[in-house]
PDB file of C-alpha atoms in Angstrom:
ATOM      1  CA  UNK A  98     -15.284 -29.785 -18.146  1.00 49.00           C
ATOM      2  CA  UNK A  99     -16.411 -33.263 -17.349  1.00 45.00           C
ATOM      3  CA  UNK A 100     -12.978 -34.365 -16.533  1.00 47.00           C
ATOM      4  CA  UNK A 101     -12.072 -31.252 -14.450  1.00 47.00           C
ATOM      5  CA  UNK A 102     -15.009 -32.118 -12.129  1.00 45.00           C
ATOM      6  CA  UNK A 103     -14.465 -35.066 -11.765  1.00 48.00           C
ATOM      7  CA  UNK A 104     -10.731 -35.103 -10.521  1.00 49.00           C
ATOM      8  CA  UNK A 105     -11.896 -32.641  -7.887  1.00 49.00           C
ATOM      9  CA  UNK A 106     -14.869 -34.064  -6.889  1.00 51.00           C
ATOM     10  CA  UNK A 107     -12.561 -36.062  -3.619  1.00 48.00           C
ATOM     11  CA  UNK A 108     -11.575 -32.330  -2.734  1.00 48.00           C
ATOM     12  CA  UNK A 109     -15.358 -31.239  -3.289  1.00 46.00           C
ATOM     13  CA  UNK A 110     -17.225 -33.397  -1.260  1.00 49.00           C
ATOM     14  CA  UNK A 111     -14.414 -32.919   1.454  1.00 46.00           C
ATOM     15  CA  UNK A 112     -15.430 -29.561   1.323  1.00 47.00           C
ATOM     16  CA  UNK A 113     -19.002 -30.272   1.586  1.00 45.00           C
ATOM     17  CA  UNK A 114     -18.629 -31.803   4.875  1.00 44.00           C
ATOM     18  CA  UNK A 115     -17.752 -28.667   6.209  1.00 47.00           C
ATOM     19  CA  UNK A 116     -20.142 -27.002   4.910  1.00 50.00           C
ATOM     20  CA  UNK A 117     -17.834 -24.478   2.888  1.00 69.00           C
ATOM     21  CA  UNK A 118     -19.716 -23.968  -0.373  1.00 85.00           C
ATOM     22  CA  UNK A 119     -21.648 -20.624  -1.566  1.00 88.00           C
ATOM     23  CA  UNK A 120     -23.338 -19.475  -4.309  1.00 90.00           C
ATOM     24  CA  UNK A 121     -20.947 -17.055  -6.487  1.00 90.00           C
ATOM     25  CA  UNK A 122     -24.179 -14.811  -7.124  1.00 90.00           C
ATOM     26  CA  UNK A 123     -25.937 -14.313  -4.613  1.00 89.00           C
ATOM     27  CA  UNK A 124     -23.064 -15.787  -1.453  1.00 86.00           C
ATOM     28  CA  UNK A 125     -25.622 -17.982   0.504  1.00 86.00           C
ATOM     29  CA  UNK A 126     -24.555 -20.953   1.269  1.00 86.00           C
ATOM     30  CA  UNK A 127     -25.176 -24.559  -0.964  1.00 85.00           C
ATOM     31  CA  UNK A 128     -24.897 -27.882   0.123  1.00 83.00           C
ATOM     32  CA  UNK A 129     -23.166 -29.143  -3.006  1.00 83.00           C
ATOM     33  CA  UNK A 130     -21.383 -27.530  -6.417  1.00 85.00           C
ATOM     34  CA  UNK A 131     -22.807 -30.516  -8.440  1.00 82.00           C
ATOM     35  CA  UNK A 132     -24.982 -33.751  -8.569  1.00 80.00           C
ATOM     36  CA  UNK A 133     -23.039 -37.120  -9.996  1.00 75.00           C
ATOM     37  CA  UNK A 134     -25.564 -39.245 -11.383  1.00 74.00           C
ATOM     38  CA  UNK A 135     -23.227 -41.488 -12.838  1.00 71.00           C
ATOM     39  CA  UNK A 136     -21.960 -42.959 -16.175  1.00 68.00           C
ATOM     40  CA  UNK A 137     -19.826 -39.118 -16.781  1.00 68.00           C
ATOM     41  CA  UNK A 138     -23.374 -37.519 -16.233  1.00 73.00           C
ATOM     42  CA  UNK A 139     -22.973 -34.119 -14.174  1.00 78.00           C
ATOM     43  CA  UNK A 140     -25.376 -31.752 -13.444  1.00 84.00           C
ATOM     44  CA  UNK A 141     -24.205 -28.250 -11.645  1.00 86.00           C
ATOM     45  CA  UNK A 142     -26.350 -27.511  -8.615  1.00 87.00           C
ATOM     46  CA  UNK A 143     -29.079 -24.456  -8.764  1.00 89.00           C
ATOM     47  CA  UNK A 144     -28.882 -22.109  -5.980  1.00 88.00           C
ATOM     48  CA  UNK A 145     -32.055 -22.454  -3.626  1.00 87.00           C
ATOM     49  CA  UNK A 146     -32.106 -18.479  -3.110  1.00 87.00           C
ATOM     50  CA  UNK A 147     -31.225 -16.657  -6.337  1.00 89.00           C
ATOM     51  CA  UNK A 148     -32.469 -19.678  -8.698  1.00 88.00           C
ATOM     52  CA  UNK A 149     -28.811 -19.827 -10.643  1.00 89.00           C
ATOM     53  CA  UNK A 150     -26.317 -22.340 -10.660  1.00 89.00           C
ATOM     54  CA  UNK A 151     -24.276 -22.135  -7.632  1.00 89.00           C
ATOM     55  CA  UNK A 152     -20.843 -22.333  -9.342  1.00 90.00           C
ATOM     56  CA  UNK A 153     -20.463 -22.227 -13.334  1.00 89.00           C
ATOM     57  CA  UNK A 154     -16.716 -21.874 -12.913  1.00 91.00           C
ATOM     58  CA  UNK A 155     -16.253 -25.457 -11.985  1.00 86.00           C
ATOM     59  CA  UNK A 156     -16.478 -26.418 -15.369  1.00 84.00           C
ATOM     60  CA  UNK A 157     -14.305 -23.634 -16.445  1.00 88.00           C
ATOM     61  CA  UNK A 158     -10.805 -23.209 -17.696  1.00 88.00           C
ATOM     62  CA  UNK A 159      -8.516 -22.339 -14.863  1.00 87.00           C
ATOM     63  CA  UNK A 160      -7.377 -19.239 -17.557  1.00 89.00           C
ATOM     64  CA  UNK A 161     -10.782 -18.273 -17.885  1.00 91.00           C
ATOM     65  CA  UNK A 162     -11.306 -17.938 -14.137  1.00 89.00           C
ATOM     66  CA  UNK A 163      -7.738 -16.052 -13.842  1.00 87.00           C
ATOM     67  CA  UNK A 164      -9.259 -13.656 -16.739  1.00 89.00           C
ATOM     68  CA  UNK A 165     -12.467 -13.323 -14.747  1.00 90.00           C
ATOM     69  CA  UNK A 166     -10.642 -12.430 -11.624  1.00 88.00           C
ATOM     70  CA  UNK A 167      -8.147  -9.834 -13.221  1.00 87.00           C
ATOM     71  CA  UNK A 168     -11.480  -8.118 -14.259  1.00 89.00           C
ATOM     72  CA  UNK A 169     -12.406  -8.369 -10.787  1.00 87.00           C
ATOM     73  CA  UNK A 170     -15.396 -10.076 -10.734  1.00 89.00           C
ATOM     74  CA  UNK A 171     -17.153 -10.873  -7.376  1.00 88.00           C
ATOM     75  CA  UNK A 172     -18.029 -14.073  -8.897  1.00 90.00           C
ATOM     76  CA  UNK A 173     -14.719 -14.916  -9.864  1.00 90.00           C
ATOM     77  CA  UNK A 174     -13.549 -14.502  -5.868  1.00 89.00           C
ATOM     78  CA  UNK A 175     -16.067 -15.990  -4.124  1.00 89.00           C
ATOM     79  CA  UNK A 176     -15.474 -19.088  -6.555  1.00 90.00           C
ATOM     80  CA  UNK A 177     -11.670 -19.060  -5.388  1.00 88.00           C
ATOM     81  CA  UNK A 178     -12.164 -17.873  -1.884  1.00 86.00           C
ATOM     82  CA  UNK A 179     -15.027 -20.673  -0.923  1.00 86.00           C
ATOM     83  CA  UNK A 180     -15.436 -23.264  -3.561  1.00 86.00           C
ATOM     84  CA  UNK A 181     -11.318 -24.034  -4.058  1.00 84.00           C
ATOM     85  CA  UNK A 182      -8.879 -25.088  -1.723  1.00 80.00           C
ATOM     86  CA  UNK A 183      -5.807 -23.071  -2.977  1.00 78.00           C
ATOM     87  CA  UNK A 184      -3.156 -22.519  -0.342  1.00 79.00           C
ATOM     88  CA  UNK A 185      -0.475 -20.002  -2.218  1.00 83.00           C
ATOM     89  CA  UNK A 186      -1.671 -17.064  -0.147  1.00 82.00           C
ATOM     90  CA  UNK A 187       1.650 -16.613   1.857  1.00 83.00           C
ATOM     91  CA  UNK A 188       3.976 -17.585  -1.751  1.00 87.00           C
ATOM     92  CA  UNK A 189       2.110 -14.953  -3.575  1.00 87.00           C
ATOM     93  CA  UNK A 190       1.943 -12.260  -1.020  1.00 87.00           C
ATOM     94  CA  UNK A 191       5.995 -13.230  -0.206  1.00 90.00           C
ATOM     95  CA  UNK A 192       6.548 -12.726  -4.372  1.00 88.00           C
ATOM     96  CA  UNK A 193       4.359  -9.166  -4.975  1.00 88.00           C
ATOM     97  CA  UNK A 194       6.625  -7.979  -1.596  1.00 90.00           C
ATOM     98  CA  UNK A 195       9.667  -9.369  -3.875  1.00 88.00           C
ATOM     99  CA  UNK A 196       8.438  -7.480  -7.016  1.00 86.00           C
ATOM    100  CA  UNK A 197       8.186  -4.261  -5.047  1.00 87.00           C
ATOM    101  CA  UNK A 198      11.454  -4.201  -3.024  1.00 88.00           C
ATOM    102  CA  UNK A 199      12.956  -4.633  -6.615  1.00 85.00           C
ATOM    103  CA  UNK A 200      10.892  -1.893  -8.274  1.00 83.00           C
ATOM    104  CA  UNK A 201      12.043   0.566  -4.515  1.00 83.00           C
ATOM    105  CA  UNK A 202      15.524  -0.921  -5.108  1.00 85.00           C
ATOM    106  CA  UNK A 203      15.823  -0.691  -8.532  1.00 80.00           C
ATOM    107  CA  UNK A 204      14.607   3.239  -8.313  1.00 77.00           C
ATOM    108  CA  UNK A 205      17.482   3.835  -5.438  1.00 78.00           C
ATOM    109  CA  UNK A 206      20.386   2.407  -7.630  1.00 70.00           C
ATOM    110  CA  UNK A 207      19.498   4.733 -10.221  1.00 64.00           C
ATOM    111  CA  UNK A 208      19.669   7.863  -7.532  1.00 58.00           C
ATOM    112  CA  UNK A 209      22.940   6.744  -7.184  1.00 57.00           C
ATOM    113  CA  UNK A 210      25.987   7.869  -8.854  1.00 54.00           C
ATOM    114  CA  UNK A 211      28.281   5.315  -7.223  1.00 56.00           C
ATOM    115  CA  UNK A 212      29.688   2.879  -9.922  1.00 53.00           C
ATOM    116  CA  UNK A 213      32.474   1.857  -7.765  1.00 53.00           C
ATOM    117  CA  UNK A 214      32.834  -1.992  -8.665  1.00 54.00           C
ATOM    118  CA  UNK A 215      34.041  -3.132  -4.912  1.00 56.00           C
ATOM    119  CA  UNK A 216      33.082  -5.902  -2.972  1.00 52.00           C
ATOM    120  CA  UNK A 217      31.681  -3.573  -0.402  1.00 53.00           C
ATOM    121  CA  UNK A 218      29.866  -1.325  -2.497  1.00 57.00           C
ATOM    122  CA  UNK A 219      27.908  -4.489  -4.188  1.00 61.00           C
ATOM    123  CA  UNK A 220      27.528  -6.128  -0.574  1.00 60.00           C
ATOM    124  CA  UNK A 221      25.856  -2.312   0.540  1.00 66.00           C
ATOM    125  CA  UNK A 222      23.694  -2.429  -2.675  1.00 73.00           C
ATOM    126  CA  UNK A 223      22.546  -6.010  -1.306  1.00 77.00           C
ATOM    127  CA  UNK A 224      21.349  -5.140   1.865  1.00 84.00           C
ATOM    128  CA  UNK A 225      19.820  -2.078   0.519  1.00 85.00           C
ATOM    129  CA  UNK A 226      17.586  -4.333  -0.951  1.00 85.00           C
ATOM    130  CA  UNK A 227      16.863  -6.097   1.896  1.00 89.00           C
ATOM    131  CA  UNK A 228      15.861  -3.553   3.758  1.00 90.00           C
ATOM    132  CA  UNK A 229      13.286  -2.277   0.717  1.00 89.00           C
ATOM    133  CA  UNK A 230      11.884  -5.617   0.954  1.00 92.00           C
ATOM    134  CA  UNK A 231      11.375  -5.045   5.097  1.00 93.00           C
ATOM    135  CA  UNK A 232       9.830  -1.766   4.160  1.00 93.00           C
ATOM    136  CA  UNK A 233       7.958  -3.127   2.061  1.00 91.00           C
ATOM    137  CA  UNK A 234       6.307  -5.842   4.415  1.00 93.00           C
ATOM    138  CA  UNK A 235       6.296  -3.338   7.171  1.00 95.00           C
ATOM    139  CA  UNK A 236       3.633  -1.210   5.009  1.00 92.00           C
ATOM    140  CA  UNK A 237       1.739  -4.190   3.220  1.00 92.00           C
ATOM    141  CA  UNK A 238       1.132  -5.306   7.432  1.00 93.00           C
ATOM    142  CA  UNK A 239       0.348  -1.672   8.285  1.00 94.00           C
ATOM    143  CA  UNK A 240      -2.270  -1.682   5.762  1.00 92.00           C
ATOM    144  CA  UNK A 241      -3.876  -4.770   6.350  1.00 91.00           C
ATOM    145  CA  UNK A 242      -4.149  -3.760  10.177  1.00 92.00           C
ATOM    146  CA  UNK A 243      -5.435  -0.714   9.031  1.00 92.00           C
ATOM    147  CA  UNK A 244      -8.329  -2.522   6.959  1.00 90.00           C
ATOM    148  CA  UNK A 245      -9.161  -4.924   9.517  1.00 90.00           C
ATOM    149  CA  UNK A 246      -9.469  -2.071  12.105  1.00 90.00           C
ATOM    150  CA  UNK A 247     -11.696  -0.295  10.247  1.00 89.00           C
ATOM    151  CA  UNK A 248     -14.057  -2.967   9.230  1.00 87.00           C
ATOM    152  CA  UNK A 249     -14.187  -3.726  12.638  1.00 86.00           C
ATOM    153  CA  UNK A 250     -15.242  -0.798  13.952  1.00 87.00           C
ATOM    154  CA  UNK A 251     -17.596  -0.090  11.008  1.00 84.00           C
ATOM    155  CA  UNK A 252     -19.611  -3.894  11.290  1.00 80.00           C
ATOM    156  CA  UNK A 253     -18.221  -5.773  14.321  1.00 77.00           C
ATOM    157  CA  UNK A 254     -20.506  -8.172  13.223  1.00 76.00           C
ATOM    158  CA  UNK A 255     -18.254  -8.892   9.765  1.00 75.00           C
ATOM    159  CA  UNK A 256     -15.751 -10.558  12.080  1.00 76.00           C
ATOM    160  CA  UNK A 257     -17.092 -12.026  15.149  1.00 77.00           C
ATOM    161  CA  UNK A 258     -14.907 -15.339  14.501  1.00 80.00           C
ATOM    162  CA  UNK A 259     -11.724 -16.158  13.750  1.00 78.00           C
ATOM    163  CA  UNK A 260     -12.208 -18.024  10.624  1.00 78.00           C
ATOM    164  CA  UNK A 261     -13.793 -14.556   9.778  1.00 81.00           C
ATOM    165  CA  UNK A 262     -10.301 -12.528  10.304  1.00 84.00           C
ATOM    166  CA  UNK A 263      -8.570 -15.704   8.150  1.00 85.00           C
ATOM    167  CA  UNK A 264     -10.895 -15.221   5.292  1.00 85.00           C
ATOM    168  CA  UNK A 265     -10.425 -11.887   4.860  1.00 88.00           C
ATOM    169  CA  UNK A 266      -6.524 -12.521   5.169  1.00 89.00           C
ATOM    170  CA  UNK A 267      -6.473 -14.464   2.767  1.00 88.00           C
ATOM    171  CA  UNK A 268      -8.798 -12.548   0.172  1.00 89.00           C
ATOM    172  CA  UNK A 269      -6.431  -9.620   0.662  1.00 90.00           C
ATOM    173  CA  UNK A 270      -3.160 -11.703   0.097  1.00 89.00           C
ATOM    174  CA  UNK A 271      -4.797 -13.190  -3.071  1.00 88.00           C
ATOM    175  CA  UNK A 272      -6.006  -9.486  -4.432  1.00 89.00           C
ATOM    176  CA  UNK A 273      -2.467  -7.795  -4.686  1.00 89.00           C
ATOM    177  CA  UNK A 274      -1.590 -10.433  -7.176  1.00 87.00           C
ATOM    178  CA  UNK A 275      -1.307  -7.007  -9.414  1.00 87.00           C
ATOM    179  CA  UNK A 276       1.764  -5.789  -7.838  1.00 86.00           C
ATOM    180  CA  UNK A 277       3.400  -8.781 -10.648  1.00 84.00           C
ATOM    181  CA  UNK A 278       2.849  -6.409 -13.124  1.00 83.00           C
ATOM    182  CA  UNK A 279       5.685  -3.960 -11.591  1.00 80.00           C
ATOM    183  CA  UNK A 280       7.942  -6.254 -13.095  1.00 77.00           C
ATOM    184  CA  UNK A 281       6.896  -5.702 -16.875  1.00 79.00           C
ATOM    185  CA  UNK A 282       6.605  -2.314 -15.934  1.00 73.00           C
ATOM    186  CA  UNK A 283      10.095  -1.579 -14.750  1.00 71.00           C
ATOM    187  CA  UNK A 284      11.510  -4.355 -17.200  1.00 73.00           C
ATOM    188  CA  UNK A 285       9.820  -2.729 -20.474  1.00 75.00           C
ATOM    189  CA  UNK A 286      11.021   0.619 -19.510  1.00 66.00           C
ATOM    190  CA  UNK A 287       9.540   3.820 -21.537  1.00 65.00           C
ATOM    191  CA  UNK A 288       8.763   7.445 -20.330  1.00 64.00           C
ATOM    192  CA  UNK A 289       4.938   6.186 -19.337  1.00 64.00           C
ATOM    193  CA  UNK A 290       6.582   3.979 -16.661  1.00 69.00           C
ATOM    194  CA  UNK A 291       5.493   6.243 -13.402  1.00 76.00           C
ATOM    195  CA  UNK A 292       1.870   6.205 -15.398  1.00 81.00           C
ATOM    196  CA  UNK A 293       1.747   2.522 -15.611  1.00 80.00           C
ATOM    197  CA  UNK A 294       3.007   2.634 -11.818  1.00 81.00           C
ATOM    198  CA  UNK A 295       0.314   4.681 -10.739  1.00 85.00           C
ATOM    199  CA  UNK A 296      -2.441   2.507 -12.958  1.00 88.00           C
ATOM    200  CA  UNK A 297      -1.344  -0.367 -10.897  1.00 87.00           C
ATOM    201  CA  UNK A 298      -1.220   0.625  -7.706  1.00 88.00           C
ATOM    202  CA  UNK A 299      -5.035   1.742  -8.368  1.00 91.00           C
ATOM    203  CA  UNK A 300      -5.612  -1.697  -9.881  1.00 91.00           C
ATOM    204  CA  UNK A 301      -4.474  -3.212  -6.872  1.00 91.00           C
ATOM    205  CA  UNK A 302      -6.518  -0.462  -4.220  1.00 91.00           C
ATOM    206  CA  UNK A 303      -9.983  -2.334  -6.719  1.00 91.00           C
ATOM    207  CA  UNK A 304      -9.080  -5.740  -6.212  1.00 91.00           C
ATOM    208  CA  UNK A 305      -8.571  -5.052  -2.805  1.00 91.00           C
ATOM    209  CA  UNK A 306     -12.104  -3.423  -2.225  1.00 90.00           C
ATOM    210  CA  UNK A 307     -13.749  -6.438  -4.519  1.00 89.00           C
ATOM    211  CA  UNK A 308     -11.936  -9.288  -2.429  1.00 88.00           C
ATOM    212  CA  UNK A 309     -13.428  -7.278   1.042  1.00 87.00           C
ATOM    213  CA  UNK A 310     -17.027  -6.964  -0.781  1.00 84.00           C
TER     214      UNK A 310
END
Protein backbone atom coordinates (compact mmCIF):
# COMPACT_ATOMS: atom_id res chain seq x y z
CA UNK A 1 0.00 0.00 0.00
CA UNK A 2 2.86 2.23 0.91
CA UNK A 3 4.52 1.72 -2.35
CA UNK A 4 1.32 2.12 -4.46
CA UNK A 5 0.96 5.65 -2.99
CA UNK A 6 3.79 6.61 -3.35
CA UNK A 7 4.42 5.99 -7.19
CA UNK A 8 1.24 7.98 -7.72
CA UNK A 9 1.68 10.58 -5.51
CA UNK A 10 3.39 12.91 -8.93
CA UNK A 11 -0.11 12.08 -10.58
CA UNK A 12 -1.90 12.97 -7.14
CA UNK A 13 -0.73 16.17 -6.32
CA UNK A 14 -1.13 17.05 -10.14
CA UNK A 15 -4.52 16.37 -9.52
CA UNK A 16 -4.73 18.41 -6.49
CA UNK A 17 -3.91 21.47 -8.29
CA UNK A 18 -6.97 21.25 -10.01
CA UNK A 19 -8.82 20.72 -7.46
CA UNK A 20 -10.24 17.22 -8.70
CA UNK A 21 -10.44 15.17 -5.51
CA UNK A 22 -13.79 14.01 -3.58
CA UNK A 23 -14.67 12.11 -0.87
CA UNK A 24 -15.93 8.47 -2.09
CA UNK A 25 -18.67 8.70 0.80
CA UNK A 26 -20.10 11.45 1.03
CA UNK A 27 -18.73 13.27 -2.88
CA UNK A 28 -17.67 16.73 -1.42
CA UNK A 29 -14.77 17.79 -2.43
CA UNK A 30 -11.01 17.29 -0.45
CA UNK A 31 -8.03 19.09 -0.91
CA UNK A 32 -5.75 16.07 -0.73
CA UNK A 33 -6.12 11.91 -0.74
CA UNK A 34 -3.18 11.75 1.77
CA UNK A 35 -0.58 13.60 4.03
CA UNK A 36 3.37 12.55 3.38
CA UNK A 37 5.11 13.16 6.45
CA UNK A 38 8.09 11.57 5.37
CA UNK A 39 10.51 8.65 6.06
CA UNK A 40 7.50 6.02 4.15
CA UNK A 41 5.04 7.58 6.79
CA UNK A 42 1.46 8.10 5.10
CA UNK A 43 -1.50 9.07 6.59
CA UNK A 44 -4.94 8.99 4.35
CA UNK A 45 -6.80 12.28 4.63
CA UNK A 46 -10.30 12.44 6.77
CA UNK A 47 -13.09 13.98 5.00
CA UNK A 48 -14.01 17.49 6.61
CA UNK A 49 -17.90 16.74 6.02
CA UNK A 50 -18.72 13.07 6.67
CA UNK A 51 -15.63 12.56 9.21
CA UNK A 52 -14.21 9.34 7.02
CA UNK A 53 -11.25 8.97 5.12
CA UNK A 54 -11.64 10.54 1.84
CA UNK A 55 -10.28 7.63 -0.27
CA UNK A 56 -9.42 4.07 1.37
CA UNK A 57 -8.98 2.64 -2.11
CA UNK A 58 -5.68 4.30 -2.62
CA UNK A 59 -4.08 1.85 -0.66
CA UNK A 60 -5.98 -0.88 -2.28
CA UNK A 61 -5.30 -3.62 -4.73
CA UNK A 62 -6.21 -2.53 -8.19
CA UNK A 63 -8.30 -6.25 -8.14
CA UNK A 64 -9.93 -5.29 -5.13
CA UNK A 65 -11.19 -2.01 -6.56
CA UNK A 66 -12.22 -3.93 -9.97
CA UNK A 67 -14.20 -6.41 -7.45
CA UNK A 68 -15.70 -3.40 -5.70
CA UNK A 69 -16.81 -1.86 -8.90
CA UNK A 70 -18.34 -5.11 -10.52
CA UNK A 71 -20.51 -5.01 -7.29
CA UNK A 72 -21.25 -1.60 -8.19
CA UNK A 73 -20.33 0.30 -5.46
CA UNK A 74 -20.72 4.15 -5.53
CA UNK A 75 -17.56 4.23 -3.71
CA UNK A 76 -15.78 2.20 -6.01
CA UNK A 77 -16.78 4.91 -9.04
CA UNK A 78 -16.33 7.95 -7.58
CA UNK A 79 -12.73 6.58 -6.59
CA UNK A 80 -12.13 5.86 -10.46
CA UNK A 81 -14.14 8.66 -11.88
CA UNK A 82 -12.36 11.60 -9.61
CA UNK A 83 -9.42 10.36 -7.70
CA UNK A 84 -7.63 8.33 -10.94
CA UNK A 85 -6.58 9.52 -14.10
CA UNK A 86 -7.50 6.48 -16.33
CA UNK A 87 -7.99 7.35 -19.98
CA UNK A 88 -9.34 3.80 -21.61
CA UNK A 89 -12.86 5.19 -21.88
CA UNK A 90 -12.96 5.25 -25.78
CA UNK A 91 -10.71 1.47 -25.92
CA UNK A 92 -13.24 -0.03 -23.66
CA UNK A 93 -16.39 1.38 -25.03
CA UNK A 94 -14.71 0.54 -28.85
CA UNK A 95 -14.15 -3.36 -27.31
CA UNK A 96 -17.89 -3.97 -25.47
CA UNK A 97 -19.24 -2.50 -29.21
CA UNK A 98 -16.72 -5.36 -30.58
CA UNK A 99 -18.10 -8.03 -28.14
CA UNK A 100 -21.64 -7.23 -29.21
CA UNK A 101 -21.39 -7.01 -33.04
CA UNK A 102 -19.84 -10.57 -32.52
CA UNK A 103 -22.55 -11.88 -30.18
CA UNK A 104 -25.44 -9.98 -33.27
CA UNK A 105 -23.10 -11.58 -35.84
CA UNK A 106 -22.50 -14.67 -34.43
CA UNK A 107 -26.55 -15.13 -33.87
CA UNK A 108 -27.08 -14.18 -37.83
CA UNK A 109 -24.58 -16.89 -39.12
CA UNK A 110 -26.42 -19.38 -37.29
CA UNK A 111 -29.93 -18.14 -39.07
CA UNK A 112 -28.19 -18.97 -41.96
CA UNK A 113 -28.19 -22.08 -43.88
CA UNK A 114 -25.60 -20.96 -46.42
CA UNK A 115 -22.37 -23.12 -46.07
CA UNK A 116 -21.23 -22.24 -49.44
CA UNK A 117 -17.30 -21.99 -48.94
CA UNK A 118 -16.77 -19.03 -51.72
CA UNK A 119 -14.79 -16.12 -51.59
CA UNK A 120 -17.88 -14.04 -51.87
CA UNK A 121 -19.97 -15.68 -49.48
CA UNK A 122 -17.06 -15.26 -46.65
CA UNK A 123 -16.38 -11.55 -47.95
CA UNK A 124 -20.63 -11.03 -47.42
CA UNK A 125 -20.31 -12.73 -43.96
CA UNK A 126 -17.49 -9.98 -43.30
CA UNK A 127 -19.28 -7.04 -43.91
CA UNK A 128 -22.24 -8.42 -42.22
CA UNK A 129 -20.30 -7.97 -39.35
CA UNK A 130 -19.42 -4.72 -39.96
CA UNK A 131 -22.47 -3.47 -40.26
CA UNK A 132 -23.61 -5.27 -36.65
CA UNK A 133 -20.82 -3.43 -35.24
CA UNK A 134 -22.39 0.11 -36.90
CA UNK A 135 -25.65 -0.98 -35.42
CA UNK A 136 -24.33 -1.50 -32.63
CA UNK A 137 -22.65 2.05 -32.11
CA UNK A 138 -25.64 3.61 -33.70
CA UNK A 139 -27.79 2.34 -30.54
CA UNK A 140 -25.01 2.58 -27.73
CA UNK A 141 -25.02 6.74 -29.18
CA UNK A 142 -28.83 6.70 -29.27
CA UNK A 143 -28.88 5.75 -25.76
CA UNK A 144 -26.45 7.90 -24.37
CA UNK A 145 -28.31 10.94 -26.12
CA UNK A 146 -31.24 9.62 -24.74
CA UNK A 147 -29.74 9.72 -21.04
CA UNK A 148 -28.22 12.98 -21.35
CA UNK A 149 -31.56 14.43 -22.64
CA UNK A 150 -33.35 13.32 -19.97
CA UNK A 151 -31.14 14.33 -17.17
CA UNK A 152 -31.20 17.49 -18.67
CA UNK A 153 -34.51 18.18 -18.69
CA UNK A 154 -35.08 16.54 -15.27
CA UNK A 155 -32.00 18.83 -13.30
CA UNK A 156 -30.56 21.33 -15.82
CA UNK A 157 -28.58 22.16 -13.07
CA UNK A 158 -26.61 18.46 -13.24
CA UNK A 159 -24.96 19.79 -16.38
CA UNK A 160 -24.56 23.42 -16.60
CA UNK A 161 -20.77 22.91 -17.85
CA UNK A 162 -19.09 21.10 -20.15
CA UNK A 163 -16.75 19.25 -18.01
CA UNK A 164 -20.22 18.20 -16.55
CA UNK A 165 -21.45 16.46 -20.03
CA UNK A 166 -17.57 14.84 -20.15
CA UNK A 167 -17.93 13.33 -16.78
CA UNK A 168 -20.89 11.74 -17.29
CA UNK A 169 -19.45 10.45 -20.75
CA UNK A 170 -17.07 9.00 -19.42
CA UNK A 171 -18.86 7.27 -16.32
CA UNK A 172 -21.19 5.74 -18.89
CA UNK A 173 -18.34 4.43 -21.23
CA UNK A 174 -16.61 2.95 -18.11
CA UNK A 175 -20.11 1.22 -16.75
CA UNK A 176 -20.83 -1.09 -19.84
CA UNK A 177 -17.58 -2.78 -19.12
CA UNK A 178 -20.28 -5.83 -18.58
CA UNK A 179 -21.07 -6.24 -22.13
CA UNK A 180 -17.24 -8.43 -21.87
CA UNK A 181 -19.07 -10.99 -20.40
CA UNK A 182 -21.07 -11.71 -23.84
CA UNK A 183 -18.04 -13.29 -24.83
CA UNK A 184 -17.98 -16.17 -22.11
CA UNK A 185 -21.46 -16.28 -22.65
CA UNK A 186 -21.61 -17.06 -26.32
CA UNK A 187 -18.12 -18.91 -26.07
CA UNK A 188 -19.33 -21.41 -23.14
CA UNK A 189 -22.44 -22.15 -24.98
CA UNK A 190 -25.37 -24.17 -23.01
CA UNK A 191 -29.25 -23.90 -23.28
CA UNK A 192 -29.16 -20.98 -20.35
CA UNK A 193 -27.28 -18.79 -22.88
CA UNK A 194 -30.39 -16.25 -23.77
CA UNK A 195 -30.75 -16.30 -19.64
CA UNK A 196 -27.24 -15.30 -19.08
CA UNK A 197 -27.89 -12.71 -22.05
CA UNK A 198 -30.69 -11.22 -20.46
CA UNK A 199 -28.78 -11.19 -16.77
CA UNK A 200 -26.25 -9.07 -18.46
CA UNK A 201 -27.86 -6.75 -20.24
CA UNK A 202 -29.66 -5.94 -16.72
CA UNK A 203 -26.20 -5.91 -15.15
CA UNK A 204 -25.16 -3.42 -17.47
CA UNK A 205 -28.82 -1.12 -17.28
CA UNK A 206 -27.30 -1.10 -12.87
CA UNK A 207 -23.98 -0.04 -13.57
CA UNK A 208 -25.26 2.39 -15.76
CA UNK A 209 -27.75 3.96 -13.15
CA UNK A 210 -24.76 3.68 -10.31
CA UNK A 211 -22.10 5.50 -12.63
CA UNK A 212 -25.11 8.47 -13.25
CA UNK A 213 -25.84 8.45 -9.27
Amino acid sequence: GVEALTGLGVLWRAMAALGAYRCIECNEEATELYRDYQRGVLRISICKSCQKPVDKYIEYDPVIILINAVLCKAQAYRHILFNTKINIHGKLCIFCLLCEAYLRWLQLQDSSQNTDPDDLIRYAKEWDFYRMFGIASLEQTSFFIGIFITLWWMSPEMLKRKSDFILLLKALLLSTYGKLLLIPAVIWEHDYTPLCLAFIKVFVLISNSQAIR
